[in-house]
Short mmCIF file of C-alpha atoms (C1' of nucleotides) in Angstrom, two decimals:
data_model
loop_
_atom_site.label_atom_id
_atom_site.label_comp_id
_atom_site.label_asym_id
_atom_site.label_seq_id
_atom_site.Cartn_x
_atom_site.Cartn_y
_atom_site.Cartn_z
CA UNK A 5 148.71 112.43 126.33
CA UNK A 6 150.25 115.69 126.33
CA UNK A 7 149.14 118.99 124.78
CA UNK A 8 151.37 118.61 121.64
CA UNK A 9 149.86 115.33 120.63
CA UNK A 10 146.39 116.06 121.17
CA UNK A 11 147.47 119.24 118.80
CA UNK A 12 148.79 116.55 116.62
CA UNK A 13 145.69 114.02 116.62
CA UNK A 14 143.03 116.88 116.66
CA UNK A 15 144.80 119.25 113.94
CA UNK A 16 144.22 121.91 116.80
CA UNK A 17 147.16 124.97 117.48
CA UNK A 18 148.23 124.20 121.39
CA UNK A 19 146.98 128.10 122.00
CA UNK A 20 143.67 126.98 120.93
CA UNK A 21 143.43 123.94 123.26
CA UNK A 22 144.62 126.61 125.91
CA UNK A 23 141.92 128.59 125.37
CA UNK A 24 138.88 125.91 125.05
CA UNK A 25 140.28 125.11 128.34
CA UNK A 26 140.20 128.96 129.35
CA UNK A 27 136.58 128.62 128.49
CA UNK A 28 136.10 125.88 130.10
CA UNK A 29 135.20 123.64 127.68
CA UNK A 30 137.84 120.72 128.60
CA UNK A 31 139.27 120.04 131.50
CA UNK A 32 143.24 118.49 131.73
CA UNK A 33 144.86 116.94 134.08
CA UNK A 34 148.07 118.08 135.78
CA UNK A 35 150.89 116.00 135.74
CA UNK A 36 153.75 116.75 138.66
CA UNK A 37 155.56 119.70 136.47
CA UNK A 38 152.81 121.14 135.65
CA UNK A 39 152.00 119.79 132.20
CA UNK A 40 148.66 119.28 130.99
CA UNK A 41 147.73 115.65 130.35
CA UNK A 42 144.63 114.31 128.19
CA UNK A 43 142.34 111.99 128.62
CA UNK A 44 141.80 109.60 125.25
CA UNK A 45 138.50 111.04 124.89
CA UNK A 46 139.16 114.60 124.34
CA UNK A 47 140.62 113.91 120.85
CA UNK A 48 136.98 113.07 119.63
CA UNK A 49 135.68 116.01 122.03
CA UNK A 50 138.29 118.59 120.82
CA UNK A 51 136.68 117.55 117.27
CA UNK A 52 133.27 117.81 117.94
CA UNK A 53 134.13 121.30 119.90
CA UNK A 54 135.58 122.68 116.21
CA UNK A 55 132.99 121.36 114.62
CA UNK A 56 130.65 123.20 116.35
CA UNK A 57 132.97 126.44 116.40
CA UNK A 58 132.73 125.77 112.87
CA UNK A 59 129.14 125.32 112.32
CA UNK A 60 128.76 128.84 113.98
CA UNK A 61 128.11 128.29 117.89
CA UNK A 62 130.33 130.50 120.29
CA UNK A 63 132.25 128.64 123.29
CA UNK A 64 129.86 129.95 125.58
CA UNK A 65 126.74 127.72 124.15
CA UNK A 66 129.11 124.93 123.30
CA UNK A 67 130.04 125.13 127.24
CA UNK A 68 126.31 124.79 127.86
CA UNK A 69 125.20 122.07 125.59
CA UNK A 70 128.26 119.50 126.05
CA UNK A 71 127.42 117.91 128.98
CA UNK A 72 123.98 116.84 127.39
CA UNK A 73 126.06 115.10 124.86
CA UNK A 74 127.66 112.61 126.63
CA UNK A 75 126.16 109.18 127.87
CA UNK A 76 125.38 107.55 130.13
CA UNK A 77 123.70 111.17 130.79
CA UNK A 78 121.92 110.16 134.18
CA UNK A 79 124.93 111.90 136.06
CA UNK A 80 124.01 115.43 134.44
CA UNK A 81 120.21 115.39 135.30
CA UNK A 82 121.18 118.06 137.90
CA UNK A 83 122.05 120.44 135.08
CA UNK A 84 117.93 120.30 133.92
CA UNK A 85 117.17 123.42 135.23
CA UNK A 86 113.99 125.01 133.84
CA UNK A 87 116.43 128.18 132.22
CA UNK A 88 118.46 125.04 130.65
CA UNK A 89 116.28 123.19 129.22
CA UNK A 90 114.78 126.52 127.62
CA UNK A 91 117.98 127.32 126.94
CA UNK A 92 119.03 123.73 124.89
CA UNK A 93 115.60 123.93 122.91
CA UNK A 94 116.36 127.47 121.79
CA UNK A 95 119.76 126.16 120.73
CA UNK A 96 118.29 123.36 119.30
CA UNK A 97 116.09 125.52 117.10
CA UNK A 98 118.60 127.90 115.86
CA UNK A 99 120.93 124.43 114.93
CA UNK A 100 117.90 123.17 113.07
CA UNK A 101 117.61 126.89 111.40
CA UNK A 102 121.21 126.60 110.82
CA UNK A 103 120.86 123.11 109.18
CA UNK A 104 118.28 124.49 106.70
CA UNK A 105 119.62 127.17 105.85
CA UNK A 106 122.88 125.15 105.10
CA UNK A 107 121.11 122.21 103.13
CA UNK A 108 119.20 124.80 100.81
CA UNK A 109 122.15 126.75 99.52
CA UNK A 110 124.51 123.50 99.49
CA UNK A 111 122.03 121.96 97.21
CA UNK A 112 121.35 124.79 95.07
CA UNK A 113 125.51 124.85 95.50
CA UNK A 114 125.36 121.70 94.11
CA UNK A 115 122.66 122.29 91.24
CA UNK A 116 124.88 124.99 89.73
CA UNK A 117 128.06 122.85 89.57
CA UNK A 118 125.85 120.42 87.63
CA UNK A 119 124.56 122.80 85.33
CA UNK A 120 127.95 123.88 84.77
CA UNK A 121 129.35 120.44 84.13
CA UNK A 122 126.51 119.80 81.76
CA UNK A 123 127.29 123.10 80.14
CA UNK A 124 131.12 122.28 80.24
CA UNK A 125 129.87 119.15 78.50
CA UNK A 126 128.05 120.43 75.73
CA UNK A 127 130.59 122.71 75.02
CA UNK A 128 133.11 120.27 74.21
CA UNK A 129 130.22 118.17 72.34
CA UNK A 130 129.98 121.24 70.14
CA UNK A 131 133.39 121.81 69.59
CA UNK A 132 134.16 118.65 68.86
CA UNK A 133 131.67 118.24 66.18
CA UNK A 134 132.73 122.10 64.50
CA UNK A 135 136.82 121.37 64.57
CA UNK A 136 137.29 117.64 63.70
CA UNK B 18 112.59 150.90 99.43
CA UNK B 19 115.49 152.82 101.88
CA UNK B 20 117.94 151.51 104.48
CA UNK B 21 115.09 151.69 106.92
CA UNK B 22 112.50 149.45 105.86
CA UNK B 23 115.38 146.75 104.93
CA UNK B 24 116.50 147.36 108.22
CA UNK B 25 113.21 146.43 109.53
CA UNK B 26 112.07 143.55 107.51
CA UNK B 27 115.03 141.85 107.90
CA UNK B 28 115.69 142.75 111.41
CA UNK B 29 119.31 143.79 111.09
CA UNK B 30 121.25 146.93 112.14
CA UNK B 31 121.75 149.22 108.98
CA UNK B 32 125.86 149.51 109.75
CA UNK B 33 125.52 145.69 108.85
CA UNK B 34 123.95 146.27 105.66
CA UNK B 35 126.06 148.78 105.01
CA UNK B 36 128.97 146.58 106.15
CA UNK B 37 127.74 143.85 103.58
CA UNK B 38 127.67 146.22 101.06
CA UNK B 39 131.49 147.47 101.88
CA UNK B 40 131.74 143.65 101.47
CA UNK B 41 130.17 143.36 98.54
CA UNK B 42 127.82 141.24 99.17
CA UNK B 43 124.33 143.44 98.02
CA UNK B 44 124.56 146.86 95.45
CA UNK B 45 122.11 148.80 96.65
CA UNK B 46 121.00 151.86 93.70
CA UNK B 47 121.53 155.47 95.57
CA UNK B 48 118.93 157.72 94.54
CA UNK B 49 119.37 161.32 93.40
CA UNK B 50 120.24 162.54 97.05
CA UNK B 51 122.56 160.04 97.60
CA UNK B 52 120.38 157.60 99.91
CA UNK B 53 120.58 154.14 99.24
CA UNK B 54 117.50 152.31 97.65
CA UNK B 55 117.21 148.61 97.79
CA UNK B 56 115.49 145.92 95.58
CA UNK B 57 112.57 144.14 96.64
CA UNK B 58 114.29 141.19 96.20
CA UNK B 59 117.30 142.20 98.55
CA UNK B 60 114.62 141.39 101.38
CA UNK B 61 115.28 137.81 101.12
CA UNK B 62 119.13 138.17 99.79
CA UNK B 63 119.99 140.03 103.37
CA UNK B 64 118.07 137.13 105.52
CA UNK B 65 120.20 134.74 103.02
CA UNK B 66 123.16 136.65 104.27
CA UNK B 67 122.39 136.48 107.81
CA UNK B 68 121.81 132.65 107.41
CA UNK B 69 124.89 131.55 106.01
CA UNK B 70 126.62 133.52 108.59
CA UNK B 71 125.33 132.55 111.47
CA UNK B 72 126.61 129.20 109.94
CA UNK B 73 129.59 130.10 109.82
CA UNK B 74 130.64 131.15 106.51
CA UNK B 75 132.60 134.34 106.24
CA UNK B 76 131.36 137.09 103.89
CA UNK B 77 134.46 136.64 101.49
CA UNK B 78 132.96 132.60 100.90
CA UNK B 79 129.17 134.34 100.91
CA UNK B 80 130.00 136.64 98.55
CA UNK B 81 131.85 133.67 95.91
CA UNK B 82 128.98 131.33 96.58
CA UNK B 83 125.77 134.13 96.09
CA UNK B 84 126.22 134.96 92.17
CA UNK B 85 125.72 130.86 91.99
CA UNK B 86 122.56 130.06 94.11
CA UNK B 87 120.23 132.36 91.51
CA UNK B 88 118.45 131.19 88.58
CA UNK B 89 118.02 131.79 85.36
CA UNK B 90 121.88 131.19 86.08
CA UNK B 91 122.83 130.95 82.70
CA UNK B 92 124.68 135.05 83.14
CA UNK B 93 126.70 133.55 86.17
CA UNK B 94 128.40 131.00 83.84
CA UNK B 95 131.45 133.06 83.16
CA UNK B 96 132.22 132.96 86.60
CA UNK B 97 132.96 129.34 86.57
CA UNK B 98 136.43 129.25 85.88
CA UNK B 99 138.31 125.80 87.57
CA UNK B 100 139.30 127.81 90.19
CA UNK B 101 135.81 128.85 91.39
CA UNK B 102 135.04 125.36 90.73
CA UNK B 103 137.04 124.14 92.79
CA UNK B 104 136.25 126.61 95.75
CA UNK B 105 132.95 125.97 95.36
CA UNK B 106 133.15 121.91 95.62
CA UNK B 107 135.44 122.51 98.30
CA UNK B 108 132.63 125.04 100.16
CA UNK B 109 130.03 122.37 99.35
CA UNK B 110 132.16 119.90 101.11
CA UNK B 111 132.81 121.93 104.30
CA UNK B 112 128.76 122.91 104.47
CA UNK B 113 128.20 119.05 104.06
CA UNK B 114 130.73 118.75 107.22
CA UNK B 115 128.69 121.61 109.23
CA UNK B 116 125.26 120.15 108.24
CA UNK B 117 126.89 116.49 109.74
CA UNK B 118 127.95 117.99 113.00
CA UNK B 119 124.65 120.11 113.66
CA UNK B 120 122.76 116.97 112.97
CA UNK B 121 124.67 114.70 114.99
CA UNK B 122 124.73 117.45 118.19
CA UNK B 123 121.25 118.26 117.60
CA UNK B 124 119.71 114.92 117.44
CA UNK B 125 121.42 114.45 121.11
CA UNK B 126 120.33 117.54 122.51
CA UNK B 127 116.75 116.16 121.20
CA UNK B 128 117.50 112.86 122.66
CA UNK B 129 118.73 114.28 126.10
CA UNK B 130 115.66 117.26 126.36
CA UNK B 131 113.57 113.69 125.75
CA UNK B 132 115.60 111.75 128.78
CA UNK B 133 115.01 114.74 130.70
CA UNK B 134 111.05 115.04 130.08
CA UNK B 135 110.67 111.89 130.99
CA UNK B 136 113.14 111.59 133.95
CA UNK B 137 111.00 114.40 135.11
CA UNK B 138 107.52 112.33 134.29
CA UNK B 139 108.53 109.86 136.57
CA UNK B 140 109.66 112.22 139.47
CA UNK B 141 106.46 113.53 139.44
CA UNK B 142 104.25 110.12 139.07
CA UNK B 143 106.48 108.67 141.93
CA UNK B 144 106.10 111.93 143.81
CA UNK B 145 101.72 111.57 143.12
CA UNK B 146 102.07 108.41 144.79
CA UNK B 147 103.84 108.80 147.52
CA UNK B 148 102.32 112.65 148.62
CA UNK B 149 98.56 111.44 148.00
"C1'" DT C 11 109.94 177.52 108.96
"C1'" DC C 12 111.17 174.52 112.29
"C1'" DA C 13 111.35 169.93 114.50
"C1'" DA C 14 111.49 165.09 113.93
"C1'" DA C 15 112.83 161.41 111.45
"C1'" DC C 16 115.15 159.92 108.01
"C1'" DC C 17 119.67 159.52 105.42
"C1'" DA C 18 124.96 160.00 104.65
"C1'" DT C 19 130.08 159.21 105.91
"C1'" DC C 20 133.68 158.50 109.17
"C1'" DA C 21 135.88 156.78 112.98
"C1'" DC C 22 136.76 154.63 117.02
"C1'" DA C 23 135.45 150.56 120.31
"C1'" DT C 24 134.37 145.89 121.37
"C1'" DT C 25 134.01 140.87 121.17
"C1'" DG C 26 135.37 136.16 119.99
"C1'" DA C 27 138.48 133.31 117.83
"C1'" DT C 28 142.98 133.17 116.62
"C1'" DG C 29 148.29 134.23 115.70
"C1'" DT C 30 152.76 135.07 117.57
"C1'" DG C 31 156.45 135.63 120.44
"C1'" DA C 32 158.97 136.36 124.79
"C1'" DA C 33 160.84 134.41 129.06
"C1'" DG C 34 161.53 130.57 131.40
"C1'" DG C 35 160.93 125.47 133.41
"C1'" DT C 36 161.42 120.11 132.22
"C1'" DC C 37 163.25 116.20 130.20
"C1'" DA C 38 165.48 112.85 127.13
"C1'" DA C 39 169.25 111.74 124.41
"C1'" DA C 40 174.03 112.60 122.82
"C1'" DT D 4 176.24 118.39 130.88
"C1'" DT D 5 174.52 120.53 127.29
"C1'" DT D 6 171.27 120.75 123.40
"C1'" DG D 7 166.79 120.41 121.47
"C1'" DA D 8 162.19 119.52 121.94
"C1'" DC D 9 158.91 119.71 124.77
"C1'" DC D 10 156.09 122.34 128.27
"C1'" DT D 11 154.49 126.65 131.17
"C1'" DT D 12 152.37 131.59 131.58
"C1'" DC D 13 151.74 136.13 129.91
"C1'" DA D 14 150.95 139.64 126.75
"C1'" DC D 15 150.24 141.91 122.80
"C1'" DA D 16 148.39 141.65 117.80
"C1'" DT D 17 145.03 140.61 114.27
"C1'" DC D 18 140.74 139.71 111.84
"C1'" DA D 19 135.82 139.61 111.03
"C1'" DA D 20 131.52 140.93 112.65
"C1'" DT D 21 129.28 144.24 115.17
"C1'" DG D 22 128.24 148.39 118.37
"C1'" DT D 23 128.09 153.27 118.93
"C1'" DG D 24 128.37 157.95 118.31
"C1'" DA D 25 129.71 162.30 116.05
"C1'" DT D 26 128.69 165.45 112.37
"C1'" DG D 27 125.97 166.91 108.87
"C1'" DG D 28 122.57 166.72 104.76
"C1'" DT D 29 117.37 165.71 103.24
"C1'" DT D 30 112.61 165.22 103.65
"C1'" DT D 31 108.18 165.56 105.70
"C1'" DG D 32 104.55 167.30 108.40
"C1'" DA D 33 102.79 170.60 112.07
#
DNA sequence: TCAAACCATCACATTGATGTGAAGGTCAAA
DNA sequence: TTTGACCTTCACATCAATGTGATGGTTTGA
């Protein structure tokens, strides 16, 4: 497919997709004039890129840890450097940091808009029960 | 205690706590010669802070969500007006996103560093057998 | 009292992720 | 064959988070 409907499928501006490519993080094909064309896969990959954007990483790590991602994974054994592997379990760390740190204030996120429901709740019990 | 010591305990620059103040996200007290004094409390606050963006929130969603995630929370229920209600499901629902995504990418990194360790075991019981 | 180590404000720079638009090539359909 | 909807590259702009340094006031200890 062609830049605009990978745009389309991934909810992704065409400068961005430009620019994960810049970074290296996908790689098009060229068609004959010159357009980029996409493989199937990089819908799901552009997705799990923004995710990850998202969730805080910079391209550079992203760049690091997605060929790790992807089976079968035999092919990128050659990658295990001793500095990579230190670097993916450092990465791994902060992610599980990251996921913490998320999970605790979601929940207590969470807590509050239950207290305020039950609140909300009350208050029309009350009000009820003092105008009718 | 002063800029310093926050600076310190919580490992960050004091232009950024003085940037999250600009953002409003801590109110320091300024003693009589005008230098900021911070709360015990703030300790934990700033590394709160420094969580939630390094996963990706911006300080304009830290500072909404902050006034919510402290009990007794009964003071913060004037806040809760159907718009903040609404940003703040809407927050919990793109945290709940993040936490998916750092999950799912972790768990492979885990799962390739794993492949990898014992890819490597085997190099190096084939290569015991073979060099003794 | 003077130096060192704090603090203050202000301002300009940088970096990464994005927005936006110009100038021009390609292609399909009217 | 021309128009509109694609595509290309290039460049400059913006925004949030952060770095850095200038300039000057305050406090503390030798």
């Amino acid at each position: 497919m062609r830049i605009g409907e990978l745009s389309e499928r991934t909810g992704t501006p065409r400068r961005l997709l430009r620019y994960y490519e810049e970074q290296g993080l996908i790689i098009p094909d060229r068609c004959a004039n010159g357009y980029r064309t996409y493989d199937e896969r990089l819908v799901d990959r552009v997705m799990q890129i923004r995710g990850l954007l998202d969730a805080g990483l910079p391209t550079r790590i992203i760049k690091q840890i997605l060929p790790c991602l992807d089976k079968p994974r035999a092919i990128h054994f050659s990658d295990a450097t001793p500095e990579m592997i230190a670097t993916l379990e450092n990465e791994r760390d902060r992610m599980t940091e990251r996921i913490k740190c998320l999970t605790r204030n979601r929940d207590a996120i969470t807590e509050y808009l239950d207290a305020v429901r039950s609140n909300n709740r009350s208050d029309a019990a009350s009000e009820a029960s003092t105008t009718s």
